[in-house]
Amino acid sequence: MLRLDDQGCLTMPGLEVMLGHDDYPEGHQAGLTIVQNGVRVAANGDLRLDRTPGQWQPVPRSGPREVDHRRREIRLRGEFPDPARDGRGFNPLRYPDLRLRYALRVRPDGEAFRLRVDLEAPLPPRWVGKVGLNLELFPGALLGRSFAMDGAVGLFPRQANGPLRRGAGGEAELAPLAVGRRLAVAPESDRQRILIQALTPGELELLDGRGQHTNGWFVVRTAVPPGASERAIEWRIAPQALPGFRAAPVIQRSQVGYHPRQPKVAVVALDARDPDRPAAALERIADGGERETVREIEPREWGRFLRYRCLQLDFSEVREPGLYELRWGAVRSGPFPIGPEVYRRHVWQPTLEYFLPIQMCHLRVTDRHRVWHGACHLDDARMAPVDHRHLDGYAQGPSTLCAYLPGQHVPGLDRGGWHDAGDHDLRLESQVDTLHGLALAREEFGIDLDSTTVDQAHRLVELGRPDGRPDVLEQVEHGVLSVLGARRALGRLYRGIIEPTLEQYRWIGDPANVTDNRVFDPSAAPHPPPPIGAPGAPDDRWVFTEQCPERELQAAAGLAAAARVLRGYEDGLAEECRVAAQELWEATRGDTAAARAPAAVELLLATGDRTYADWLVGEREALAADPERTGWLLCRVLRRIGDPALTAEVERGLRRYAGELAGRAAETPYGVPYRPAVWGAGWEVQRLGMRSYYLHRAYPDLFPATLVLSALAFVLGCHPGDDPASFVSGVGSRSVTSAYGFQRAEGAHIPGGVVSGSALIRPDLVELKDWPHLWQQTEYVVGGGATDFLFLVLAAEALLGRG
């Protein structure tokens, strides 16, 4: 029987029902959520204004959420519009003229539950048939499965198939897969079966949301009937729960393997109700397949982490090279190597050999007999309109802040830059973070890998063809060409360069087809203008500018680091980077000491100018007070500066920070601080590991090398959740190979791309779905998301040595 637990969920073995714990409908995390036999199978149970809504369509304002233990009921208030998002905020939405308040109610009904909608007032007549209760079903678990509706049966299709019909808004929409009063989802499967019954007037529609949006889910929907208010819609939902269900144990370990000298601690994540403690062992696998138990492991009970009971398997003392596997009762980890060569090939290299070259904008990228994409965005860029907020958060104020007028072509922006992963914009902070991270890796570890030809003159990149120049420097150069090219043309930095329309922004596939690659000429434009991508279309990307000291200082830091590594490679470009970095430092005012510190440190290292050292000394108290942001920077220059007061102040702050960091790391069984988030928590672990390398090198007694090595193991598979895949595509024995990049429609991956990683489904489920359309789990990014991983692997090899 379902019961209401102390987290405000309906639960029983094999079934959990959450209402309003998450508020992220664009990411399929909101409203009613169903976790069936350990798997999230349905989400976004809520009122919506569209049959199969997608991103940038109106979403309800949710809250407050009420848990009534006496009535065993969960209630969630909702309303349209959401004033905080109606034309405002980072991703502004445009709401129609509808004022609607309602409540969702969920209560148990034996081993099923009832979902009910109460409206504050009946719908206005013109909204009847448009507003409905939606529940989204995760397609990845249903493709090839069956459904039955009132006796009619069918299969969930692998692609969105017709027939099409004209919808209420005039757009084409797919006809329903089925219509009726009683729906059975996957009736053939005891693990996946869900029965949904309409208890109030109105029919259930089973819809394929992929017909309107590539990242859509299957949708069960009932339209709000005319004149209805209290109990406007009510469903009975009965997901089949396996009797006595317990989640299977998962062995979380590095998918790449381990260096003999590094700590080797795997984590076993158990269902919190699992009492079993079978024998654990490390086995060596011989050439002929024979297995030898080399160590019986006494599991260390770590305790509860989120919903999981965690134990640690420590086999750090095993150093003999070979192929191994961990065993926990009948559960096996899969094979992994121990050896001094584990990080020498196939780990950081794919990020530099594949991912970053494939993300290069304005170039054609080939790979042996394959073309990843053509030369793209050769028509960059037109000046953005003033007083405009873009759908992806860019905002142009009342001035263009330069000599160009809105809509005017800005020359010189058609060189350099990397696409920002799942979309194609060139975001300033992503560009400078990428070139900065690459410059630090080159400077610290001297990497000189040459696997790629970059021919800027002919706009051509050829993977798998060396050209005699270090790939890392070609990549730094490519980033610099974009940042400095904008500065030459605009007299300032850009905020970003991005597609102007939602149609282009959502483009999947070869980015060479997003625009016509011809500079738009308004004087020769036909009327009406041709469609996006056709010759003569006004489809050129927009360039935005802004006044933002923090980003200008970030650019100064990146350019200063680039200046150092480009010397002797492209001296003219190196000098231009230095000059630009110094001018940005001088011209930028009004930000915090912590925000200015990266530029001061990188400029000091680039120029030796005592001006930057004096500034750091003068700001020592403010800088030492924020060691999490500044410590890794300052420890690189303390000896060069040689000021005892600065050193003492910084060391006091670092001692305090080291204690805080150790305490946060002890809060997880993974040896690193980790607080699950909806998006990007894995990238934060990487950044901590990268910065910890510098801290360890300067203060090994305060910051152990385990912070670096545990962060790397985390990214490579020793992380929470039931899928211990490496977050780096194509790296390790198991990795995320269905990811949110520009080829996501094919369910493909880009080698070396680092995904955002497991997401938290509140209150306590960690999820990493094998599905390319969940950006909060499998999106790639440039910037630190890519370069921090590359740096982290090189740091681990430097700390452990090659012996």
Tab-separated table of N, CA and C in Angstrom, residues 26 50 52-58 90-94 171 212-215 388-393 422-424 498-508 514 532 538-542 544 740 744 775:
chain	number	residue	atom	x	y	z
A	26	GLU	N	10.979	22.427	-18.361
A	26	GLU	CA	11.695	22.377	-19.637
A	26	GLU	C	12.645	21.184	-19.691
A	50	ASP	N	-0.533	23.344	-24.092
A	50	ASP	CA	-0.245	22.740	-25.384
A	50	ASP	C	-0.301	21.226	-25.225
A	52	THR	N	1.651	18.951	-26.615
A	52	THR	CA	3.006	18.423	-26.430
A	52	THR	C	3.975	19.593	-26.338
A	53	PRO	N	4.000	20.284	-25.218
A	53	PRO	CA	4.808	21.503	-25.116
A	53	PRO	C	6.303	21.205	-25.137
A	54	GLY	N	7.058	22.198	-25.596
A	54	GLY	CA	8.509	22.120	-25.591
A	54	GLY	C	9.087	23.293	-24.842
A	55	GLN	N	10.406	23.477	-24.994
A	55	GLN	CA	11.060	24.584	-24.316
A	55	GLN	C	10.601	25.906	-24.917
A	56	TRP	N	10.666	26.953	-24.096
A	56	TRP	CA	10.245	28.312	-24.456
A	56	TRP	C	8.747	28.411	-24.717
A	57	GLN	N	7.992	27.461	-24.183
A	57	GLN	CA	6.546	27.597	-24.192
A	57	GLN	C	6.078	27.800	-22.752
A	58	PRO	N	4.925	28.418	-22.552
A	58	PRO	CA	4.512	28.793	-21.197
A	58	PRO	C	4.490	27.609	-20.234
A	90	PHE	N	16.381	34.904	-17.386
A	90	PHE	CA	17.433	34.410	-18.269
A	90	PHE	C	16.854	33.824	-19.549
A	91	ASN	N	15.827	33.002	-19.443
A	91	ASN	CA	15.136	32.452	-20.607
A	91	ASN	C	13.699	32.965	-20.595
A	92	PRO	N	13.452	34.162	-21.101
A	92	PRO	CA	12.114	34.748	-20.990
A	92	PRO	C	11.091	33.974	-21.805
A	93	LEU	N	9.872	33.879	-21.267
A	93	LEU	CA	8.763	33.225	-21.945
A	93	LEU	C	7.703	34.262	-22.281
A	94	ARG	N	6.904	33.960	-23.303
A	94	ARG	CA	5.806	34.844	-23.688
A	94	ARG	C	4.493	34.151	-23.366
A	171	GLU	N	-0.601	24.993	-36.849
A	171	GLU	CA	0.588	24.213	-37.119
A	171	GLU	C	0.226	22.740	-37.281
A	212	GLN	N	6.435	17.368	-32.485
A	212	GLN	CA	6.659	18.814	-32.477
A	212	GLN	C	8.072	19.177	-32.019
A	213	HIS	N	8.660	18.344	-31.173
A	213	HIS	CA	9.953	18.674	-30.578
A	213	HIS	C	10.808	17.411	-30.537
A	214	THR	N	12.018	17.489	-31.072
A	214	THR	CA	12.875	16.308	-31.147
A	214	THR	C	13.138	15.713	-29.774
A	215	ASN	N	13.177	16.567	-28.749
A	215	ASN	CA	13.437	16.068	-27.397
A	215	ASN	C	12.148	15.764	-26.637
A	388	HIS	N	16.876	44.545	-26.373
A	388	HIS	CA	16.380	43.219	-26.768
A	388	HIS	C	16.931	42.159	-25.835
A	389	ARG	N	16.038	41.271	-25.380
A	389	ARG	CA	16.452	40.106	-24.602
A	389	ARG	C	16.249	38.861	-25.447
A	390	HIS	N	17.334	38.146	-25.671
A	390	HIS	CA	17.319	36.945	-26.506
A	390	HIS	C	16.776	35.767	-25.707
A	391	LEU	N	16.281	34.771	-26.424
A	391	LEU	CA	15.672	33.608	-25.766
A	391	LEU	C	16.677	32.805	-24.947
A	392	ASP	N	17.989	32.931	-25.215
A	392	ASP	CA	18.991	32.171	-24.471
A	392	ASP	C	19.730	33.040	-23.461
A	393	GLY	N	19.119	34.116	-23.041
A	393	GLY	CA	19.665	34.893	-21.945
A	393	GLY	C	20.502	36.086	-22.327
A	422	GLY	N	25.831	21.781	-27.235
A	422	GLY	CA	24.556	21.411	-27.828
A	422	GLY	C	23.939	22.489	-28.694
A	423	ASP	N	24.326	23.737	-28.488
A	423	ASP	CA	23.903	24.811	-29.377
A	423	ASP	C	25.157	25.373	-30.041
A	424	HIS	N	25.022	26.422	-30.825
A	424	HIS	CA	26.131	26.859	-31.664
A	424	HIS	C	26.642	28.243	-31.325
A	498	ILE	N	25.230	34.583	-31.547
A	498	ILE	CA	24.224	33.532	-31.426
A	498	ILE	C	23.158	33.673	-32.507
A	499	GLU	N	22.531	32.544	-32.849
A	499	GLU	CA	21.444	32.540	-33.817
A	499	GLU	C	20.311	33.439	-33.343
A	500	PRO	N	19.698	34.177	-34.277
A	500	PRO	CA	18.664	35.124	-33.859
A	500	PRO	C	17.302	34.506	-33.587
A	501	THR	N	17.000	33.354	-34.183
A	501	THR	CA	15.641	32.817	-34.102
A	501	THR	C	15.619	31.493	-33.349
A	502	LEU	N	14.464	31.177	-32.799
A	502	LEU	CA	14.295	29.900	-32.112
A	502	LEU	C	14.476	28.742	-33.090
A	503	GLU	N	14.000	28.917	-34.314
A	503	GLU	CA	14.148	27.864	-35.319
A	503	GLU	C	15.623	27.506	-35.523
A	504	GLN	N	16.485	28.511	-35.614
A	504	GLN	CA	17.909	28.252	-35.799
A	504	GLN	C	18.561	27.743	-34.516
A	505	TYR	N	18.155	28.314	-33.385
A	505	TYR	CA	18.759	27.918	-32.112
A	505	TYR	C	18.557	26.430	-31.837
A	506	ARG	N	17.419	25.909	-32.254
A	506	ARG	CA	17.108	24.502	-31.982
A	506	ARG	C	17.677	23.563	-33.040
A	507	TRP	N	18.462	24.096	-33.965
A	507	TRP	CA	18.964	23.302	-35.080
A	507	TRP	C	19.787	22.120	-34.583
A	508	ILE	N	19.523	20.947	-35.155
A	508	ILE	CA	20.302	19.742	-34.870
A	508	ILE	C	20.878	19.253	-36.190
A	514	VAL	N	22.832	26.024	-40.815
A	514	VAL	CA	22.016	26.903	-39.971
A	514	VAL	C	21.780	28.240	-40.660
A	532	ILE	N	14.804	30.534	-43.644
A	532	ILE	CA	16.115	30.394	-43.017
A	532	ILE	C	16.943	29.358	-43.777
A	538	PRO	N	17.712	36.564	-44.110
A	538	PRO	CA	18.296	37.349	-43.010
A	538	PRO	C	18.587	36.446	-41.808
A	539	ASP	N	19.476	35.476	-42.003
A	539	ASP	CA	19.691	34.442	-40.998
A	539	ASP	C	21.052	34.557	-40.312
A	540	ASP	N	21.811	35.618	-40.592
A	540	ASP	CA	23.128	35.777	-39.975
A	540	ASP	C	22.981	35.835	-38.449
A	541	ARG	N	23.972	35.283	-37.768
A	541	ARG	CA	23.938	35.357	-36.301
A	541	ARG	C	24.047	36.814	-35.835
A	542	TRP	N	23.565	37.050	-34.633
A	542	TRP	CA	23.665	38.359	-34.008
A	542	TRP	C	24.861	38.382	-33.068
A	544	PHE	N	26.172	40.315	-29.675
A	544	PHE	CA	25.728	41.124	-28.533
A	544	PHE	C	26.946	41.728	-27.843
A	740	TYR	N	24.133	14.953	-25.594
A	740	TYR	CA	23.499	16.172	-26.085
A	740	TYR	C	24.540	17.053	-26.774
A	744	ARG	N	22.876	14.897	-31.643
A	744	ARG	CA	22.029	14.163	-30.705
A	744	ARG	C	20.832	13.497	-31.373
A	775	TRP	N	19.595	17.705	-21.621
A	775	TRP	CA	20.804	18.510	-21.516
A	775	TRP	C	21.308	18.589	-20.089
